[in-house]
Short mmCIF file of C-alpha atoms in Angstrom, two decimals:
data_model
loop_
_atom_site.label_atom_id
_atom_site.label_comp_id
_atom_site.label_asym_id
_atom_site.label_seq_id
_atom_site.Cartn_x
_atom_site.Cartn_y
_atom_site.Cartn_z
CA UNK C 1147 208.86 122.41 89.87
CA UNK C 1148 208.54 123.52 93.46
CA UNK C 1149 209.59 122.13 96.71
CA UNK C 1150 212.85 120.49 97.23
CA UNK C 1151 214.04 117.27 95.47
CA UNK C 1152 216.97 115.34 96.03
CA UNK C 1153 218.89 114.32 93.06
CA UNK C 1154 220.94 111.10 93.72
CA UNK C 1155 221.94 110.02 90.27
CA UNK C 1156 223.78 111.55 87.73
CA UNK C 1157 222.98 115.10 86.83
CA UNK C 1158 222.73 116.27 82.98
CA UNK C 1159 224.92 119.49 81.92
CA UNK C 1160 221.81 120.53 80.30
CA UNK C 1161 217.83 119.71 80.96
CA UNK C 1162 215.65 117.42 79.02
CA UNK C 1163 212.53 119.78 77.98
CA UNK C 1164 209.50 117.88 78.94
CA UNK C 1165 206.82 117.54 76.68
CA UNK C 1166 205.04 121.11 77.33
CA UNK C 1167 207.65 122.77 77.10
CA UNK C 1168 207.73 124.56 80.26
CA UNK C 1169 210.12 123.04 81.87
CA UNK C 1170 213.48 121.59 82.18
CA UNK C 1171 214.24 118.14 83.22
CA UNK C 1172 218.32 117.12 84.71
CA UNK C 1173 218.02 113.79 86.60
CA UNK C 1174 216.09 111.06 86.65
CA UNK C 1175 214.80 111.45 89.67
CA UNK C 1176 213.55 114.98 88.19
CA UNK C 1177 211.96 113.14 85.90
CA UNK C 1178 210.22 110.70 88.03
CA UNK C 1179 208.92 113.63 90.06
CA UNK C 1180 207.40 115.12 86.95
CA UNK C 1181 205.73 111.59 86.33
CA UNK C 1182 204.59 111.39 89.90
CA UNK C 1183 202.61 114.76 89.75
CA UNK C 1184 202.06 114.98 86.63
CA UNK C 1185 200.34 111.83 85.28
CA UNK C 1186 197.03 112.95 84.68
CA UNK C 1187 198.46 115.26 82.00
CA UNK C 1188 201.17 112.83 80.19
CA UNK C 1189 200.74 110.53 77.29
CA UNK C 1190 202.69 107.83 75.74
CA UNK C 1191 204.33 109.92 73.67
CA UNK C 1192 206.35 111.38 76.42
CA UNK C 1193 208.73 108.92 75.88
CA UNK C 1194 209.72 110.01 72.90
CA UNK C 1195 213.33 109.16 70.87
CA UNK C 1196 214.35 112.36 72.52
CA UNK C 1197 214.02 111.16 75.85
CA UNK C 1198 215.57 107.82 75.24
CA UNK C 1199 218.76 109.82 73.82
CA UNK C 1200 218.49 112.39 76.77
CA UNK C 1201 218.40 108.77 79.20
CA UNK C 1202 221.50 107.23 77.21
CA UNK C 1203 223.96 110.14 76.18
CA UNK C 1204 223.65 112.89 78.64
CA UNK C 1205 222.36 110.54 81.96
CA UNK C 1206 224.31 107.48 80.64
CA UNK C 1207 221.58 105.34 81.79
CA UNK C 1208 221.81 102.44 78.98
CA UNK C 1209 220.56 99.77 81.13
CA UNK C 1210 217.19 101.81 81.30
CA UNK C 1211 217.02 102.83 77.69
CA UNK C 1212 217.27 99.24 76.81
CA UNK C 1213 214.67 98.40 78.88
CA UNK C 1214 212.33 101.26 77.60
CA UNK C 1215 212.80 100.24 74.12
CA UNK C 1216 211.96 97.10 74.50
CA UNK C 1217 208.82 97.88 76.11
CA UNK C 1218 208.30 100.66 72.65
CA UNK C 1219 208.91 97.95 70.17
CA UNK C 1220 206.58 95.68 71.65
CA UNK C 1221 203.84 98.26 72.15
CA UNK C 1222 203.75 98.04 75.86
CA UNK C 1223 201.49 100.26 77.85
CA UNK C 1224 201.81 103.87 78.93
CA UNK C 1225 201.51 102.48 82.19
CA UNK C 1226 204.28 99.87 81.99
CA UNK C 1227 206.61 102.41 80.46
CA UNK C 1228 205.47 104.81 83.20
CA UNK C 1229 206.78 102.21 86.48
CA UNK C 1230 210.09 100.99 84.61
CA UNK C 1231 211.25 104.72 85.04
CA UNK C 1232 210.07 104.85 88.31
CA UNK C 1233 210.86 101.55 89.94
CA UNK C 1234 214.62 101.93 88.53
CA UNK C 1235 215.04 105.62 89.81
CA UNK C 1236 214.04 103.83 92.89
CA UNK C 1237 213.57 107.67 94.50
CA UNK C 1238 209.97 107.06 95.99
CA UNK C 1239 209.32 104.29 98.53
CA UNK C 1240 207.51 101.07 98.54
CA UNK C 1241 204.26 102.40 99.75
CA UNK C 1242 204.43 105.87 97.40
CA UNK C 1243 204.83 103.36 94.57
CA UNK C 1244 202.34 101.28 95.18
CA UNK C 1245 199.70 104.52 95.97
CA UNK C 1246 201.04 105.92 92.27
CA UNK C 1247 200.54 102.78 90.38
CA UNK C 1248 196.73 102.21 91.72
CA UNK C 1249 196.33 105.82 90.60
CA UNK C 1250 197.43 104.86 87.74
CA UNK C 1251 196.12 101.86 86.75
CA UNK C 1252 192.76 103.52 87.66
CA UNK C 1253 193.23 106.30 85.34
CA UNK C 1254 193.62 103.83 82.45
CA UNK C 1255 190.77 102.20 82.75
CA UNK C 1256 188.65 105.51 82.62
CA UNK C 1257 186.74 106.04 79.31
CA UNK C 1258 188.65 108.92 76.94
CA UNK C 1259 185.94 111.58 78.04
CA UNK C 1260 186.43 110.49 81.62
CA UNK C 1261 190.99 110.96 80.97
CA UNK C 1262 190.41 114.28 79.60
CA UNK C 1263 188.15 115.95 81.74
CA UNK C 1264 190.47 114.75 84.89
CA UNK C 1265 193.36 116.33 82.82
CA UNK C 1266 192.09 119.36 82.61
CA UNK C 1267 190.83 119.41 86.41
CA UNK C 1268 194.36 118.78 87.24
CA UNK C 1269 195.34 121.46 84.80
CA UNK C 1270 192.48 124.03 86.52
CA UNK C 1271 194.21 123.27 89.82
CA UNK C 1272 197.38 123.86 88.85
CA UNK C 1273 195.89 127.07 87.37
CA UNK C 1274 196.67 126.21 83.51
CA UNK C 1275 193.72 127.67 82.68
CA UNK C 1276 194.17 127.56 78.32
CA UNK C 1277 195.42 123.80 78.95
CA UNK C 1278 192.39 122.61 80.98
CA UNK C 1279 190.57 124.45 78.32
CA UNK C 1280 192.10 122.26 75.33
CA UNK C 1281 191.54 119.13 77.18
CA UNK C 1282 187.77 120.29 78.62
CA UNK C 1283 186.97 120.83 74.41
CA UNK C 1284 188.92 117.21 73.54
CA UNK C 1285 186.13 115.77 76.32
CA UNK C 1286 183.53 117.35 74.41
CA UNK C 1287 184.26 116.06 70.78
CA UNK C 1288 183.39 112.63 72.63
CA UNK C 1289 180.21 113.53 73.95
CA UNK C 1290 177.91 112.57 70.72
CA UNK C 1291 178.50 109.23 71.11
CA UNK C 1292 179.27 109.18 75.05
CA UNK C 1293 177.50 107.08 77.81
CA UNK C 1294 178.29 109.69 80.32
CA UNK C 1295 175.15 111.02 82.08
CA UNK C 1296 174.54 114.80 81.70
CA UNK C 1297 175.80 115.64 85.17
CA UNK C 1298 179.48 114.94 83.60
CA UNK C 1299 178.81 117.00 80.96
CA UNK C 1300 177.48 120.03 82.95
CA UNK C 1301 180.79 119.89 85.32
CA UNK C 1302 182.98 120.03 82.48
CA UNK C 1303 181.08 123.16 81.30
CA UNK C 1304 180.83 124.39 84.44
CA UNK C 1305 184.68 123.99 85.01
CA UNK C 1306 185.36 125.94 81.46
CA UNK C 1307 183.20 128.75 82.96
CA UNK C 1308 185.65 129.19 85.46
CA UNK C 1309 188.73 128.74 84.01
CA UNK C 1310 187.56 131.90 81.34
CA UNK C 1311 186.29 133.93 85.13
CA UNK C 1312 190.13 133.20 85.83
CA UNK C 1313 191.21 134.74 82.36
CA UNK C 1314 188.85 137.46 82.66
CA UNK C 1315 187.17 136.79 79.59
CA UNK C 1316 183.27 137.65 81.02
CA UNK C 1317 181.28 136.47 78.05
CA UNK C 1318 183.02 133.33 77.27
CA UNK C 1319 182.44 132.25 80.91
CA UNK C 1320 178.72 133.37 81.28
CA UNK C 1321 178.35 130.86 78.01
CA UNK C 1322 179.35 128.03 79.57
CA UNK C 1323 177.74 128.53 83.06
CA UNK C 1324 174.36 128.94 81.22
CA UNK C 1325 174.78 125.47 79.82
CA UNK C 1326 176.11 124.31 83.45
CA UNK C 1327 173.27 125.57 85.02
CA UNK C 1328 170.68 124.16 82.28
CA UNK C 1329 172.08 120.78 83.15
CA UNK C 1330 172.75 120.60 86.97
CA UNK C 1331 170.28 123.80 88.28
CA UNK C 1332 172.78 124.16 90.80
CA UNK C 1333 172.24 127.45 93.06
CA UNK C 1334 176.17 127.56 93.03
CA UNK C 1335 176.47 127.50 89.78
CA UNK C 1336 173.85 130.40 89.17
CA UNK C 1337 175.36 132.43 91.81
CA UNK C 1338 178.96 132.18 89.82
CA UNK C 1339 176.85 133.05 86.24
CA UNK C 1340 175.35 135.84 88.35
CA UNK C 1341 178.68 136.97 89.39
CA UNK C 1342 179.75 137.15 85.77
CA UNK C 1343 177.76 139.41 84.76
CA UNK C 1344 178.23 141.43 87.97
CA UNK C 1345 181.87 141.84 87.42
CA UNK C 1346 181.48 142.55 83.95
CA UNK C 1347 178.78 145.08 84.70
CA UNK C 1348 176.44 143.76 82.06
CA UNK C 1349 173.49 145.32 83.90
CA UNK C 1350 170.85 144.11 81.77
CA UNK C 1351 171.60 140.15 81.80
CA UNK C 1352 172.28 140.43 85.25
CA UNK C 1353 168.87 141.73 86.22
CA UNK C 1354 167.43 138.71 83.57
CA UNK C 1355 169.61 136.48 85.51
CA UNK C 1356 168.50 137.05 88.50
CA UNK C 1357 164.35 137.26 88.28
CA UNK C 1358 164.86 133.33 88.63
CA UNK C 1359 165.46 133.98 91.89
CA UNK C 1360 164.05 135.93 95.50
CA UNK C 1361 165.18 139.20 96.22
CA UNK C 1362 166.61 138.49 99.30
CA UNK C 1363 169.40 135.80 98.00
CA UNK C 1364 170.72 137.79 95.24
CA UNK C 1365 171.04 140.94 97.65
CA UNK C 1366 172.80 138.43 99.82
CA UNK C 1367 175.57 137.82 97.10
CA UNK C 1368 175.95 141.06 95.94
CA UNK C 1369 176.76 141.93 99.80
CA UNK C 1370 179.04 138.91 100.02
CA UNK C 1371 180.53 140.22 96.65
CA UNK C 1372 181.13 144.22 97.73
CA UNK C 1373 182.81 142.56 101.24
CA UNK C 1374 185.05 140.52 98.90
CA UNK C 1375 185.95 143.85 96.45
CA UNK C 1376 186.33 145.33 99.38
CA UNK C 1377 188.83 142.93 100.81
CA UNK C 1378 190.89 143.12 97.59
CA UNK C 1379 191.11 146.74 97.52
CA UNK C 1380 192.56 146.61 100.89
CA UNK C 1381 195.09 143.84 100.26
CA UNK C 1382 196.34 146.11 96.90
CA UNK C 1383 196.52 148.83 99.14
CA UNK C 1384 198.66 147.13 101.98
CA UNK C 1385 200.64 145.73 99.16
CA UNK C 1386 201.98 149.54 97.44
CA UNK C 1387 202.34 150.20 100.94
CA UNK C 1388 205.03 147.41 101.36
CA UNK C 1389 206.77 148.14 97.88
CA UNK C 1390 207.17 151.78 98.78
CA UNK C 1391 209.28 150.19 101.84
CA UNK C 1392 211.23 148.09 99.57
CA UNK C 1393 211.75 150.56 97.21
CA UNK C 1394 213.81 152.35 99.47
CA UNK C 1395 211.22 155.47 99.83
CA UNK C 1396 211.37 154.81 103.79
CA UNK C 1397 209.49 158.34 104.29
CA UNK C 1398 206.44 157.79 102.54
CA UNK C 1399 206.19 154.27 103.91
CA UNK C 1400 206.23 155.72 107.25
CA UNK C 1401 203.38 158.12 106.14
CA UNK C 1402 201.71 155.85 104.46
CA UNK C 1403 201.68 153.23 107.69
CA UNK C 1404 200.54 156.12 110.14
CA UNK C 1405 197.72 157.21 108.19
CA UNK C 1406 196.43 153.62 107.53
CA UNK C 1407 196.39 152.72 111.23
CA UNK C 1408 194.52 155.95 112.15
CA UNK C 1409 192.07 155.16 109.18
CA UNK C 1410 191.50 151.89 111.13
CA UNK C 1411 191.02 153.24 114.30
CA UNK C 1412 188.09 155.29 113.23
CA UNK C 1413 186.39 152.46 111.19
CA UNK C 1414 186.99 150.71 114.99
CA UNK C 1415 185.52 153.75 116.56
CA UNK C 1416 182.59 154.06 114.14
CA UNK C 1417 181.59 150.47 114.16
CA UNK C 1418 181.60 150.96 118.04
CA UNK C 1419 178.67 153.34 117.80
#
């Protein structure tokens, strides 16, 4: 978890390992933060006999573990289960409380397709790329018999696309932009499939790809693509810069520094002319 976070309560002498795995939980008010950004991507069975021990024999919170079994034997919903934690932490304010539980109650009355393709936005956002994935191809197996109209379908394949851009793998994301584009015939969306294949330098797709549209726009991107390659190179190369200074080699960061700036300076002059 990032940013700072008070812990009030009692703190464990070990963590509770939430339900990915990938982290470790000590308080309850740790675990109501989890909750509170992480709902889109929890289930009931967070709350788990594991957690209920972890509540009782390490936080000593019995009051609360009564409470949450009650609410499991009766088959209460995730959502009730959800604001007993969070109501007796009592670590977020009237008004945050009452903001999470609309989200909340919203997100239950979304259809499944509608739950798992906002869990694997929030997933894409957090950069979890192979999790959005899983819950983008759980969407899917519902679309047979879904009511959703196509456009939902095309942004879930468009959002795949770009998690596999993020994971470099080329071919995997062309796939899904080419149903994406079928679907919306977004421009966007064929300027990212065209940028696929640019990156990957499949030459022959890319000059398929782009006979569906004028001259002039795809020169366009592939400018607005060189001045972005362009901009990366630069940042790696201002980046070894810095680690030769933090390395210790003071010398060649001194070098290194001098010969940048007067690289600069003629780019300056020459743009001048």
């Amino acid at each position: 978890m990032s940013g700072l976070l008070v812990t009030i309560g009692k703190r464990g002498s070990f963590g509770y390992i939430a339900q990915e795995g990938e982290i470790e939980l000590f308080s309850l008010e740790e675990i109501c933060y989890y909750l509170y950004h992480n709902i889109y991507r929890i289930t009931k069975d967070f709350f788990h006999t594991e957690l209920l021990l972890y509540l009782k024999e390490e936080l000593q919170l019995e009051k609360l573990v009564g409470q949450l079994d009650e609410l499991l034997k009766t088959e209460a919903p995730f959502e009730d289960l959800v604001m007993t934690i969070m109501r007796y932490a009592n670590y977020y304010d009237t008004e945050e409380l009452e903001t999470f539980q609309e989200k909340l109650f919203r997100f239950r009355n979304l259809s499944k397709e509608e739950k798992r393709k906002l869990m694997g936005d929030n997933c894409l956002q957090e950069e979890k790329e192979k999790e959005a994935i899983f819950h983008y191809n759980k969407a899917l197996n519902y679309q047979k018999n879904s009511s959703m109209n196509k456009e939902f379908w095309g942004k879930i394949y468009h959002n795949m696309g770009v998690c596999y851009i993020h994971m470099l793998f080329y071919e995997e994301a062309a796939k899904h932009l080419e149903k994406a584009y079928q679907i919306l015939q977004s421009e966007a969306v064929a300027k990212e499939l065209l940028f696929v294949w640019y990156l990957s330098g499949k030459e022959e797709k890319y000059q398929n790809c782009a006979k569906g549209f004028a001259q002039e726009t795809w020169e366009a991107w592939e400018k607005e693509w060189e001045e972005k390659k362009e901009e990366e190179q630069a940042l790696e190369e201002i980046t070894e810069i810095l680690n030769s200074y933090q390395e210790g080699d003071v010398g060649q960061y001194r070098d290194r520094v001098k010969n940048k700036i007067e690289q600069w300076k003629q780019e300056y002059r020459n743009n001048m002319l």
